[in-house]
Amino acid sequence: MSEIATPKPRPIELLAPARDAATGREAILHGADAVYIGGPAFGARAAAAVAVADIAELCQFAHLYGARVYVALNTILYDNELKEAEQLVWQLYEAGADALIVQDMALLGMKLPPIALHASTQTDNRTPQKAQELQAMGFSQIVLARELSLTEINAINKVVSVPLEAFVHGALCVSYSGRCYASQHCFKRSANRGECAQFCRLAFDLIDGRGQAVRTNKHLLSLRDMNRSASLEAMMDAGISSFKIEGRLKDTAYVKNTVAYYRQCIDEIISQRGKDFRRSSFGKSDVDFTPDVERSFNREFTAYFLHNPERPMASHDTPASLGKRIGTVKACNPRAVQLKLLPNIALTAGDGLCYHDAEGGLTGFRVNRAEGATVFPHQPQRIKPGTPIFRNHDAAFERTLSHPTATRTLALHIQLSETPTGFCLQAKDESDAEISLVFEHAHETAKTPQTEQIYRQLARLGGTAWRAEEIDVNTNCFIPASVLAAWKRSMVEKLTKAHQTRYQRPERLKPATKRPQMPQQIDYTYNVANAEARNFYETRGTKTIAPAYELQQVPKATLMTCRYCLRRELGACLREKEALQLTPPLALRMADGRTFPLIFNCKKCEMRVMADEKG
């Protein structure tokens, strides 16, 4: 009777953002299993472009730990950019990139190297059918829409075999990704071209059907930041294999803190569920600070739609960072503010504190001096006792993170033994990289025991990617410390080369033999901006193809399609009993008078923001 094979643990990936190669390196040191970074062009963050040479260096560093580097090439392309984009893909492949994160289907028709392709969240990945189509096209990883619940994620996981990637932390787009045209419409800056002007962070008036302002000068579309750290295990069980931190425009300190925090969370789950999950890269990260995501930029947190449509999801008073709540105001005079601090809070000069003023807006001040719970602001403050106080710039924490704060090392087993004409130094690390070095050297009888001294010399691996976990010394000959040091350097060099030689990049998934059938007619929301993408859809049965929004005038266009519903957020959902009554139709009005009608599809539980009317 044949034995039933035990399922292997599923690899779990912590995926970190990198605005540049230096930040990517820090992300890996602090525990990331992979990083995503923009190339010199065509990444959906125009302000975070990185040279190919820098990406090549990052790849070499990452691959030492079995970590991967994904390059975001996820803008839509124009016809005059196709050749340049194809050349860039080859350059990135030669640089060592592990995969491309893409949106434009034109890439599927190009002559590309066998580099893996990941379907960006901008391809609007919300249904099992869409996920199946993407896998059939040859995408080897799918970045799911942020709006999905655990149940919806699980339904997708059941019909595909490729890894599923989901955002777990960072800023949220209010519209389904890839389907936001507000920035292009209002400011001629396309979000699908990496130039989002953040329309959703602006202040609006909410106008009802009588023309009355129901809410005035509020950031009605500005969502809180995502934080799903409490739901990682549930997401793993639902089928998520890659956990993505948002933030390719964030600074290095932010990346260090969030990566270290999620590394600890994921490692704790893996330690308890080792039969089910394993880490996707190698090496142990040691950090010399206590990670705390509340101490980095945040607009307060939400798990979004993961469990249910929670409320509040948005931060209507301000789109700025609140940071961490540290206490309340006890007393205030023009020169000093006395606080009632929460436990384990220490204030210092340079801290930035903030609070909500009487109108609900965010007001802040810099601390010139701190004496215990009393702070002396740089300018007079008038704050009502009992007002909650937040710290949105933690000077001491930022200083700590401005210095080296982590090392990452691979566990190494070293063995030194005698040969007839010298010595053999063997080493094998936790990734199974293995080397053997033979050195010609006289056997010199020692007058005193040498084992301890040799052990100490071989264990000194500071500044390298390894730490000596086990050392076997099978000789008592005298070997000068300088000789041992030279042998050790050779060992490190050969181990490094062994990693470079044996590292295998993921290969591009072969498309299914049977092509998925596309809709007969597609509109501007498919973002077709070039002839190659048009050909992609035509060869799959599409007859009528509308050009991308950026290439045409669309009357009465839907600028945003959102699962976030302003009615629900305000307690005015039509499905709820005793809901706040709002006279339809509703619209958002900008400060310049432009008005954007809102359409609510209660059956789908969606809200649409329509193109503006004259104010």
Coordinates of C-alpha atoms in Angstrom, one line a residue:
M1 CA 0.0 0.0 0.0
S2 CA 1.5 3.3 -1.1
E3 CA 2.0 6.1 1.4
I4 CA 0.1 9.3 1.1
A5 CA 2.6 12.2 0.5
T6 CA 2.6 14.8 3.2
P7 CA 1.9 18.3 1.7
K8 CA 4.9 20.5 1.8
P9 CA 4.7 23.8 3.8
R10 CA 3.6 26.7 1.6
P11 CA 6.2 29.4 1.2
I12 CA 5.1 32.7 2.6
E13 CA 6.6 36.0 1.3
L14 CA 6.9 39.3 3.0
L15 CA 7.1 41.8 0.1
A16 CA 8.4 45.3 0.9
P17 CA 8.5 48.5 -1.1
A18 CA 11.7 50.3 -2.1
R19 CA 11.9 53.8 -3.5
D20 CA 15.6 53.2 -4.3
A21 CA 18.2 50.4 -4.1
A22 CA 19.4 51.6 -0.7
T23 CA 15.9 51.3 0.8
G24 CA 15.5 47.9 -0.9
R25 CA 18.7 46.7 0.8
E26 CA 17.5 47.8 4.2
A27 CA 14.1 46.1 3.6
I28 CA 16.0 42.8 3.0
L29 CA 18.2 43.3 6.1
H30 CA 15.1 43.9 8.2
G31 CA 13.4 40.7 7.1
A32 CA 11.8 41.1 3.7
D33 CA 11.6 38.0 1.5
A34 CA 11.2 40.2 -1.6
V35 CA 11.1 43.8 -2.6
Y36 CA 9.4 45.6 -5.4
I37 CA 11.0 48.6 -7.0
G38 CA 10.5 50.9 -10.0
G39 CA 12.8 50.8 -13.0
P40 CA 14.0 54.0 -14.8
A41 CA 10.6 54.3 -16.6
F42 CA 7.1 52.9 -16.8
G43 CA 6.6 52.3 -13.0
A44 CA 3.3 53.5 -11.5
R45 CA 5.3 55.9 -9.2
A46 CA 7.0 58.4 -11.5
A47 CA 8.8 59.9 -8.5
A48 CA 10.4 56.6 -7.6
A49 CA 12.5 55.7 -10.7
V50 CA 15.6 53.6 -10.2
A51 CA 18.6 53.0 -12.6
V52 CA 19.0 49.5 -14.0
A53 CA 22.6 49.4 -12.6
D54 CA 21.3 50.0 -9.1
I55 CA 18.7 47.3 -9.5
A56 CA 21.4 44.9 -10.6
E57 CA 23.3 45.6 -7.3
L58 CA 20.2 45.1 -5.3
C59 CA 19.5 41.8 -7.0
Q60 CA 22.9 40.5 -6.2
F61 CA 22.5 41.4 -2.6
A62 CA 19.0 40.0 -2.3
H63 CA 19.8 36.7 -4.0
L64 CA 22.4 36.0 -1.4
Y65 CA 19.5 35.3 1.0
G66 CA 17.2 33.8 -1.5
A67 CA 15.2 37.0 -1.6
R68 CA 13.7 38.3 -4.8
V69 CA 13.4 41.6 -6.6
Y70 CA 10.3 42.5 -8.5
V71 CA 10.3 45.5 -10.8
A72 CA 7.1 47.5 -11.2
L73 CA 6.5 48.2 -14.9
N74 CA 2.8 48.8 -14.4
T75 CA 1.9 51.9 -16.3
I76 CA -0.2 51.8 -19.4
L77 CA 2.0 52.3 -22.5
Y78 CA 1.6 54.5 -25.6
D79 CA 2.6 53.3 -29.0
N80 CA 5.8 55.3 -29.1
E81 CA 6.9 53.7 -25.9
L82 CA 6.5 50.0 -26.8
K83 CA 10.0 49.6 -28.2
E84 CA 11.7 51.3 -25.2
A85 CA 9.6 49.2 -22.8
E86 CA 10.6 46.0 -24.5
Q87 CA 14.3 47.0 -24.4
L88 CA 14.0 47.9 -20.7
V89 CA 12.5 44.4 -19.9
W90 CA 15.6 42.8 -21.4
Q91 CA 17.9 45.1 -19.5
L92 CA 16.1 44.3 -16.2
Y93 CA 16.3 40.6 -17.0
E94 CA 20.0 40.8 -17.6
A95 CA 20.3 42.8 -14.3
G96 CA 18.9 39.8 -12.4
A97 CA 15.3 40.9 -11.8
D98 CA 13.0 38.1 -10.7
A99 CA 9.7 39.3 -12.1
L100 CA 7.9 42.2 -13.6
I101 CA 4.7 43.6 -12.1
V102 CA 2.6 44.7 -15.1
Q103 CA -0.7 46.2 -16.1
D104 CA -0.6 46.7 -19.9
M105 CA -1.5 43.5 -21.8
A106 CA 0.9 44.8 -24.6
L107 CA 3.7 43.1 -22.8
L108 CA 2.2 39.7 -23.4
G109 CA 2.6 40.2 -27.1
M110 CA 6.2 41.4 -27.0
K111 CA 9.4 39.3 -27.5
L112 CA 10.4 39.1 -23.9
P113 CA 13.0 37.1 -22.0
P114 CA 11.6 34.2 -19.9
I115 CA 11.1 36.6 -16.9
A116 CA 8.1 35.9 -14.6
L117 CA 5.1 38.3 -14.9
H118 CA 2.9 39.3 -12.0
A119 CA -0.5 40.8 -12.6
S120 CA -0.6 44.2 -10.9
T121 CA -3.5 45.1 -8.7
Q122 CA -4.2 47.7 -11.5
T123 CA -5.5 44.9 -13.7
D124 CA -8.6 45.0 -11.3
N125 CA -8.3 41.4 -9.9
R126 CA -11.5 40.9 -8.0
T127 CA -13.2 37.7 -9.2
P128 CA -12.3 34.0 -9.6
Q129 CA -13.0 34.3 -13.3
K130 CA -10.5 37.2 -13.7
A131 CA -7.9 35.3 -11.7
Q132 CA -8.3 32.2 -13.9
E133 CA -7.9 34.3 -17.0
L134 CA -4.7 35.9 -15.7
Q135 CA -3.2 32.5 -14.9
A136 CA -4.1 31.2 -18.4
M137 CA -2.4 34.2 -19.9
G138 CA 0.9 33.3 -18.2
F139 CA 0.9 35.4 -15.0
S140 CA 2.7 33.6 -12.3
Q141 CA 1.5 35.7 -9.4
I142 CA -1.7 37.8 -9.0
V143 CA -2.0 40.9 -6.9
L144 CA -5.5 41.0 -5.6
A145 CA -7.7 44.0 -5.2
R146 CA -7.5 45.6 -1.8
E147 CA -11.2 45.5 -1.3
L148 CA -11.6 41.7 -1.1
S149 CA -12.9 39.9 1.9
L150 CA -11.5 36.6 3.3
T151 CA -14.4 34.7 1.7
E152 CA -13.7 36.3 -1.7
I153 CA -10.0 35.6 -1.4
N154 CA -10.7 32.0 -0.6
A155 CA -13.0 31.6 -3.6
I156 CA -10.2 32.9 -5.9
N157 CA -7.7 30.6 -4.3
K158 CA -9.8 27.6 -5.0
V159 CA -9.7 28.1 -8.8
V160 CA -6.0 29.0 -9.4
S161 CA -2.7 27.4 -8.6
V162 CA -0.4 30.4 -8.8
P163 CA 0.5 32.4 -5.6
L164 CA -1.9 35.1 -4.6
E165 CA -0.5 38.5 -3.3
A166 CA -2.4 40.9 -1.1
F167 CA -1.7 44.3 0.5
V168 CA -1.5 44.2 4.2
H169 CA -0.2 47.7 5.2
G170 CA -0.1 51.3 4.0
A171 CA -2.1 53.9 2.1
L172 CA -5.3 52.9 0.4
C173 CA -6.8 54.1 -2.9
V174 CA -10.5 54.8 -2.6
S175 CA -11.2 53.5 -6.1
Y176 CA -10.6 50.0 -7.5
S177 CA -7.0 50.2 -8.7
G178 CA -6.6 50.8 -12.4
R179 CA -10.1 52.3 -12.5
C180 CA -9.5 55.8 -11.2
Y181 CA -9.5 58.6 -13.8
A182 CA -10.1 61.5 -11.5
S183 CA -6.5 62.7 -11.5
Q184 CA -6.4 62.6 -15.3
H185 CA -9.8 64.3 -15.6
C186 CA -9.0 67.2 -13.2
F187 CA -5.3 67.7 -13.5
K188 CA -4.2 65.9 -16.7
R189 CA -2.1 63.6 -14.5
S190 CA -2.9 59.9 -15.1
A191 CA -2.8 57.5 -12.2
N192 CA -2.4 54.7 -14.8
R193 CA 0.7 56.5 -16.0
G194 CA 2.3 56.9 -12.5
E195 CA 1.3 60.6 -12.0
C196 CA -1.6 60.4 -9.5
A197 CA -2.4 63.9 -8.1
Q198 CA -4.3 62.4 -5.1
F199 CA -7.7 63.8 -5.9
C200 CA -9.1 61.5 -3.1
R201 CA -7.1 63.4 -0.5
L202 CA -8.7 66.7 -1.3
A203 CA -11.4 68.5 0.8
F204 CA -15.0 68.5 -0.5
D205 CA -18.5 69.7 0.4
L206 CA -21.2 67.0 0.3
I207 CA -24.2 68.5 -1.5
D208 CA -27.7 66.9 -1.3
G209 CA -30.6 67.1 -3.8
R210 CA -31.7 70.4 -2.4
G211 CA -28.4 72.0 -3.1
Q212 CA -27.6 72.1 0.6
A213 CA -24.1 71.3 2.0
V214 CA -24.5 68.3 4.3
R215 CA -20.8 68.2 5.1
T216 CA -18.5 71.2 4.5
N217 CA -14.7 71.2 3.7
K218 CA -14.2 67.5 4.7
H219 CA -11.8 64.9 3.2
L220 CA -14.7 62.6 2.3
L221 CA -12.8 60.2 0.0
S222 CA -9.6 60.1 2.1
L223 CA -9.3 56.6 3.5
R224 CA -7.3 55.6 6.6
D225 CA -4.2 53.5 6.1
M226 CA -4.5 49.7 6.0
N227 CA -3.2 47.5 8.8
R228 CA -4.0 43.8 8.7
S229 CA -1.3 42.6 11.0
A230 CA -4.0 41.0 13.3
S231 CA -5.3 38.9 10.4
L232 CA -2.2 37.5 8.7
E233 CA -2.9 33.9 9.7
A234 CA -6.5 34.1 8.5
M235 CA -5.2 35.5 5.2
M236 CA -2.8 32.6 4.9
D237 CA -5.6 30.2 5.5
A238 CA -7.7 31.9 2.9
G239 CA -4.8 31.4 0.3
I240 CA -2.6 34.5 0.5
S241 CA 1.1 33.6 0.0
S242 CA 2.6 37.1 -0.5
F243 CA 2.0 39.9 2.0
K244 CA 2.6 43.3 0.4
I245 CA 3.5 46.5 2.2
E246 CA 2.5 49.6 0.2
G247 CA 4.8 52.6 0.0
R248 CA 7.3 53.0 -2.9
L249 CA 7.4 56.7 -2.0
K250 CA 7.9 56.2 1.7
D251 CA 11.3 56.9 3.3
T252 CA 13.8 54.3 4.5
A253 CA 12.8 54.7 8.2
Y254 CA 9.2 53.8 7.4
V255 CA 10.3 50.7 5.5
K256 CA 12.6 49.5 8.2
N257 CA 9.9 49.8 10.9
T258 CA 7.0 48.2 9.0
V259 CA 9.1 45.4 7.5
A260 CA 10.6 44.5 10.9
Y261 CA 7.1 44.6 12.5
Y262 CA 5.5 42.3 9.9
R263 CA 8.6 40.0 10.0
Q264 CA 8.0 39.4 13.7
C265 CA 4.2 38.8 13.1
I266 CA 4.8 36.3 10.3
D267 CA 7.6 34.5 12.0
E268 CA 5.4 33.9 15.0
I269 CA 2.7 32.3 12.9
I270 CA 5.3 30.1 11.0
S271 CA 6.8 29.0 14.3
Q272 CA 3.3 27.7 15.3
R273 CA 2.2 26.4 11.9
G274 CA 5.5 25.0 10.5
K275 CA 3.7 22.1 8.9
D276 CA 1.6 24.4 6.9
F277 CA 3.8 27.4 6.1
R278 CA 7.5 28.2 5.7
R279 CA 9.5 31.4 5.0
S280 CA 10.3 31.9 1.3
S281 CA 13.9 33.2 1.8
F282 CA 16.7 32.5 4.2
G283 CA 18.6 34.3 7.0
K284 CA 17.8 35.7 10.4
S285 CA 17.3 39.4 10.9
D286 CA 18.3 40.9 14.1
V287 CA 17.0 44.5 14.7
D288 CA 18.1 46.7 17.6
F289 CA 14.8 48.6 18.0
T290 CA 11.3 47.6 18.9
P291 CA 9.1 47.9 15.7
D292 CA 5.9 49.8 16.2
V293 CA 3.9 50.8 13.1
E294 CA 2.0 53.4 15.0
R295 CA 5.2 55.4 15.3
S296 CA 5.6 55.7 11.6
F297 CA 3.4 57.7 9.1
N298 CA -0.3 56.7 9.4
R299 CA -3.7 58.2 9.0
E300 CA -5.1 55.8 11.7
F301 CA -5.8 52.3 10.6
T302 CA -8.4 50.1 9.1
A303 CA -8.5 46.4 8.0
Y304 CA -10.8 47.7 5.2
F305 CA -13.2 45.0 3.8
L306 CA -11.2 42.0 4.9
H307 CA -13.8 40.8 7.5
N308 CA -16.8 43.2 6.9
P309 CA -17.4 46.7 5.8
E310 CA -16.1 48.3 9.0
R311 CA -16.8 51.9 10.0
P312 CA -15.0 54.3 10.1
M313 CA -12.8 53.5 7.1
A314 CA -12.0 57.1 6.3
S315 CA -10.4 60.1 8.0
H316 CA -12.7 62.9 7.0
D317 CA -11.0 65.6 9.1
T318 CA -7.5 65.3 7.6
P319 CA -5.5 63.3 5.1
A320 CA -2.3 63.9 7.1
S321 CA -0.5 61.5 9.4
L322 CA -1.8 61.3 13.0
G323 CA 0.9 59.0 14.2
K324 CA 0.5 57.4 17.6
R325 CA -1.9 58.6 20.4
I326 CA 0.2 59.4 23.4
G327 CA -2.3 60.8 25.9
T328 CA -4.5 63.8 26.6
V329 CA -4.1 67.4 27.6
K330 CA -4.1 68.0 31.3
A331 CA -3.6 71.8 31.3
C332 CA -2.4 74.4 28.8
N333 CA -1.0 77.9 29.0
P334 CA 0.6 79.9 26.3
R335 CA 4.1 78.7 27.1
A336 CA 3.6 75.1 28.2
V337 CA 1.3 72.1 27.7
Q338 CA 0.9 69.6 30.5
L339 CA -0.1 66.1 29.3
K340 CA -1.5 63.0 30.8
L341 CA 0.7 60.4 29.1
L342 CA -0.1 56.8 28.3
P343 CA 2.2 54.2 29.7
N344 CA 5.8 53.9 28.2
I345 CA 5.6 57.3 26.4
A346 CA 8.7 59.5 26.6
L347 CA 8.8 62.9 24.9
T348 CA 11.8 64.7 23.6
A349 CA 12.8 68.0 21.9
G350 CA 12.0 67.8 18.2
D351 CA 8.8 65.7 18.6
G352 CA 5.8 66.7 16.5
L353 CA 2.5 66.7 18.3
C354 CA -1.0 67.2 16.9
Y355 CA -4.6 67.3 17.9
H356 CA -8.0 67.9 16.4
D357 CA -9.1 71.5 16.9
A358 CA -12.7 72.7 17.6
E359 CA -13.6 72.5 13.9
G360 CA -12.2 69.0 13.6
G361 CA -9.2 70.0 11.6
L362 CA -5.7 68.8 12.5
T363 CA -3.4 71.3 14.3
G364 CA 0.2 70.5 15.2
F365 CA 3.3 72.0 16.8
R366 CA 6.9 71.2 17.3
V367 CA 8.3 70.6 20.8
N368 CA 11.1 72.8 21.7
R369 CA 11.7 71.3 25.1
A370 CA 10.2 68.4 27.1
E371 CA 10.3 68.0 30.9
G372 CA 8.5 64.7 31.7
A373 CA 4.9 65.2 30.8
T374 CA 5.2 68.9 30.2
V375 CA 6.2 70.2 26.8
F376 CA 7.1 73.7 25.7
P377 CA 5.9 74.3 22.1
H378 CA 7.7 76.4 19.6
Q379 CA 4.7 78.8 19.5
P380 CA 1.8 79.4 21.9
Q381 CA -1.0 76.8 22.0
R382 CA -4.6 77.0 23.2
I383 CA -5.8 73.4 23.7
K384 CA -8.8 72.4 25.7
P385 CA -8.1 70.0 28.6
G386 CA -9.1 66.4 27.8
T387 CA -8.2 66.8 24.1
P388 CA -6.5 63.6 22.7
I389 CA -2.9 64.3 21.7
F390 CA -1.0 62.3 19.0
R391 CA 2.7 62.2 18.1
N392 CA 3.2 62.3 14.3
H393 CA 6.9 62.9 14.4
D394 CA 8.8 60.8 16.9
A395 CA 12.2 62.4 17.0
A396 CA 14.0 59.8 19.1
F397 CA 12.6 56.9 17.0
E398 CA 13.5 58.6 13.7
R399 CA 17.1 59.2 15.0
T400 CA 17.4 55.6 15.9
L401 CA 16.2 54.5 12.4
S402 CA 18.6 56.9 10.7
H403 CA 21.5 54.7 11.8
P404 CA 22.2 51.0 10.9
T405 CA 19.5 49.0 12.7
A406 CA 19.6 45.5 11.4
T407 CA 21.9 42.6 10.4
R408 CA 20.8 39.5 8.5
T409 CA 22.8 36.4 8.6
L410 CA 22.7 32.8 7.3
A411 CA 23.3 30.0 9.8
L412 CA 26.6 28.3 8.9
H413 CA 28.2 24.9 9.8
I414 CA 32.0 25.0 9.5
Q415 CA 34.3 22.0 9.7
L416 CA 38.1 22.1 9.7
S417 CA 40.0 18.9 9.4
E418 CA 43.5 17.6 8.5
T419 CA 44.5 16.3 5.1
P420 CA 47.8 14.5 4.3
T421 CA 49.4 17.7 3.1
G422 CA 47.4 20.4 4.9
F423 CA 43.9 21.2 5.9
C424 CA 40.3 21.1 4.5
L425 CA 37.8 23.8 5.4
Q426 CA 34.2 22.9 4.6
A427 CA 31.1 25.0 5.1
K428 CA 27.4 24.6 4.5
D429 CA 24.7 27.2 5.3
E430 CA 21.0 27.0 5.9
S431 CA 20.2 27.4 2.2
D432 CA 22.3 24.3 1.4
A433 CA 25.0 26.3 -0.3
E434 CA 28.1 24.2 0.3
I435 CA 31.8 24.6 -0.4
S436 CA 35.1 22.8 0.3
L437 CA 38.6 24.4 0.4
V438 CA 41.9 22.5 0.6
F439 CA 45.0 24.4 1.8
E440 CA 48.6 23.2 1.6
H441 CA 50.1 23.9 5.1
A442 CA 52.5 22.1 7.3
H443 CA 51.2 20.2 10.3
E444 CA 52.9 22.0 13.2
T445 CA 52.5 20.3 16.6
A446 CA 51.0 22.6 19.1
K447 CA 52.5 23.0 22.6
T448 CA 49.1 23.8 24.1
P449 CA 45.5 22.8 23.0
Q450 CA 44.4 24.8 19.9
T451 CA 40.8 23.8 19.5
E452 CA 39.3 26.8 21.4
Q453 CA 41.6 29.3 19.6
I454 CA 40.7 27.9 16.2
Y455 CA 37.1 27.9 17.1
R456 CA 37.2 31.6 18.1
Q457 CA 39.0 32.6 14.9
L458 CA 36.5 30.8 12.6
A459 CA 33.5 32.1 14.5
R460 CA 34.4 35.8 13.8
L461 CA 32.2 36.4 10.8
G462 CA 31.1 39.9 11.6
G463 CA 30.4 42.1 8.5
T464 CA 29.6 39.0 6.4
A465 CA 26.2 37.4 5.5
W466 CA 26.9 34.4 7.8
R467 CA 27.0 33.5 11.4
A468 CA 28.7 30.4 12.7
E469 CA 26.0 28.2 14.2
E470 CA 28.2 25.1 14.5
I471 CA 32.0 24.6 14.2
D472 CA 33.8 21.3 14.2
V473 CA 37.5 21.4 14.7
N474 CA 39.2 18.1 14.0
T475 CA 42.8 19.1 14.5
N476 CA 45.1 20.2 17.4
C477 CA 47.8 21.6 15.1
F478 CA 49.1 25.1 15.5
I479 CA 47.7 27.4 12.8
P480 CA 48.6 31.1 12.9
A481 CA 45.7 33.5 13.4
S482 CA 46.6 35.3 10.2
V483 CA 46.5 32.1 8.2
L484 CA 43.1 31.2 9.6
A485 CA 41.8 34.7 8.8
A486 CA 43.0 34.3 5.2
W487 CA 41.3 30.9 4.9
K488 CA 38.1 32.3 6.4
R489 CA 38.1 35.1 3.8
S490 CA 38.5 32.6 1.0
M491 CA 35.6 30.6 2.5
V492 CA 33.3 33.7 2.5
E493 CA 34.3 34.6 -1.1
K494 CA 33.6 31.0 -2.3
L495 CA 30.3 30.9 -0.4
T496 CA 29.2 34.1 -2.0
K497 CA 30.0 32.8 -5.5
A498 CA 28.2 29.5 -4.7
H499 CA 25.1 31.5 -3.9
Q500 CA 25.3 33.5 -7.1
T501 CA 25.8 30.3 -9.1
R502 CA 23.1 28.2 -7.6
Y503 CA 20.4 30.9 -7.3
Q504 CA 17.5 30.1 -9.7
R505 CA 15.1 32.8 -10.8
P506 CA 11.5 31.9 -11.2
E507 CA 10.7 31.2 -14.8
R508 CA 7.8 32.7 -16.7
L509 CA 4.7 30.7 -16.6
K510 CA 3.7 29.2 -19.9
P511 CA 0.3 30.4 -21.1
A512 CA -2.5 27.9 -21.3
T513 CA -3.0 26.2 -24.7
K514 CA -6.6 27.4 -24.8
R515 CA -6.8 31.2 -24.7
P516 CA -9.4 32.7 -22.4
Q517 CA -12.2 34.4 -24.3
M518 CA -12.5 38.1 -23.8
P519 CA -15.7 40.2 -23.8
Q520 CA -17.1 41.1 -27.2
Q521 CA -17.0 44.8 -26.3
I522 CA -14.7 46.6 -23.9
D523 CA -14.8 50.2 -22.7
Y524 CA -12.2 52.7 -21.5
T525 CA -11.8 50.9 -18.2
Y526 CA -9.7 48.2 -19.9
N527 CA -7.0 50.9 -20.3
V528 CA -6.1 50.0 -23.9
A529 CA -3.6 52.7 -25.0
N530 CA -1.6 51.0 -27.8
A531 CA -1.8 48.8 -30.8
E532 CA -0.2 45.8 -29.2
A533 CA -2.8 45.8 -26.3
R534 CA -5.6 46.2 -28.9
N535 CA -4.2 43.2 -30.8
F536 CA -4.1 41.2 -27.6
Y537 CA -7.9 41.6 -27.1
E538 CA -8.7 41.3 -30.8
T539 CA -7.0 37.9 -31.1
R540 CA -9.1 36.8 -28.1
G541 CA -12.4 37.6 -29.6
T542 CA -13.1 41.2 -28.7
K543 CA -14.8 43.1 -31.5
T544 CA -15.2 46.6 -30.2
I545 CA -12.4 48.2 -28.2
A546 CA -12.6 51.7 -26.8
P547 CA -9.3 53.6 -26.3
A548 CA -8.0 54.4 -22.8
Y549 CA -9.5 57.4 -21.0
E550 CA -6.2 59.2 -21.5
L551 CA -6.7 59.1 -25.3
Q552 CA -10.3 60.3 -25.6
Q553 CA -13.0 62.5 -24.3
V554 CA -15.6 60.4 -22.4
P555 CA -18.9 62.2 -21.7
K556 CA -20.4 61.5 -18.3
A557 CA -17.5 59.3 -17.4
T558 CA -17.2 57.3 -14.2
L559 CA -14.1 58.7 -12.7
M560 CA -14.0 56.3 -9.7
T561 CA -15.6 53.0 -8.9
C562 CA -15.4 52.4 -5.2
R563 CA -16.4 49.7 -2.8
Y564 CA -16.1 52.4 -0.1
C565 CA -19.5 54.0 0.2
L566 CA -19.9 57.5 1.6
R567 CA -23.5 56.8 2.6
R568 CA -22.4 53.8 4.7
E569 CA -19.5 55.8 6.1
L570 CA -21.9 58.5 7.3
G571 CA -24.4 56.1 8.7
A572 CA -26.9 56.8 5.9
C573 CA -26.9 53.4 4.2
L574 CA -30.2 52.7 2.6
R575 CA -30.1 49.1 3.8
E576 CA -29.8 50.1 7.5
K577 CA -32.7 50.8 9.8
E578 CA -32.8 54.2 11.5
A579 CA -30.1 55.5 9.0
L580 CA -29.3 59.1 8.6
Q581 CA -31.7 60.6 6.0
L582 CA -29.9 62.3 3.0
T583 CA -31.9 63.9 0.2
P584 CA -30.7 62.4 -3.1
P585 CA -29.0 62.9 -5.5
L586 CA -25.7 63.5 -3.7
A587 CA -22.6 65.1 -5.1
L588 CA -19.1 66.2 -4.1
R589 CA -18.1 69.8 -4.6
M590 CA -14.5 70.9 -4.8
A591 CA -13.2 74.3 -3.5
D592 CA -13.2 75.7 -7.1
G593 CA -16.9 74.9 -7.5
R594 CA -16.6 71.8 -9.7
T595 CA -19.3 69.3 -8.7
F596 CA -19.0 65.5 -9.0
P597 CA -22.3 63.5 -8.9
L598 CA -22.4 60.3 -6.8
I599 CA -24.2 57.2 -8.0
F600 CA -24.9 54.4 -5.6
N601 CA -25.4 50.8 -6.8
C602 CA -26.8 49.2 -3.6
K603 CA -27.1 45.8 -5.3
K604 CA -23.4 45.7 -5.9
C605 CA -22.7 47.8 -2.9
E606 CA -20.6 50.2 -4.9
M607 CA -20.3 54.0 -5.2
R608 CA -19.3 55.8 -8.4
V609 CA -17.9 59.3 -8.6
M610 CA -18.9 60.8 -11.9
A611 CA -17.3 63.5 -14.1
D612 CA -17.9 67.0 -12.8
E613 CA -20.6 69.4 -13.7
K614 CA -20.1 73.2 -13.6
G615 CA -20.4 74.7 -10.1

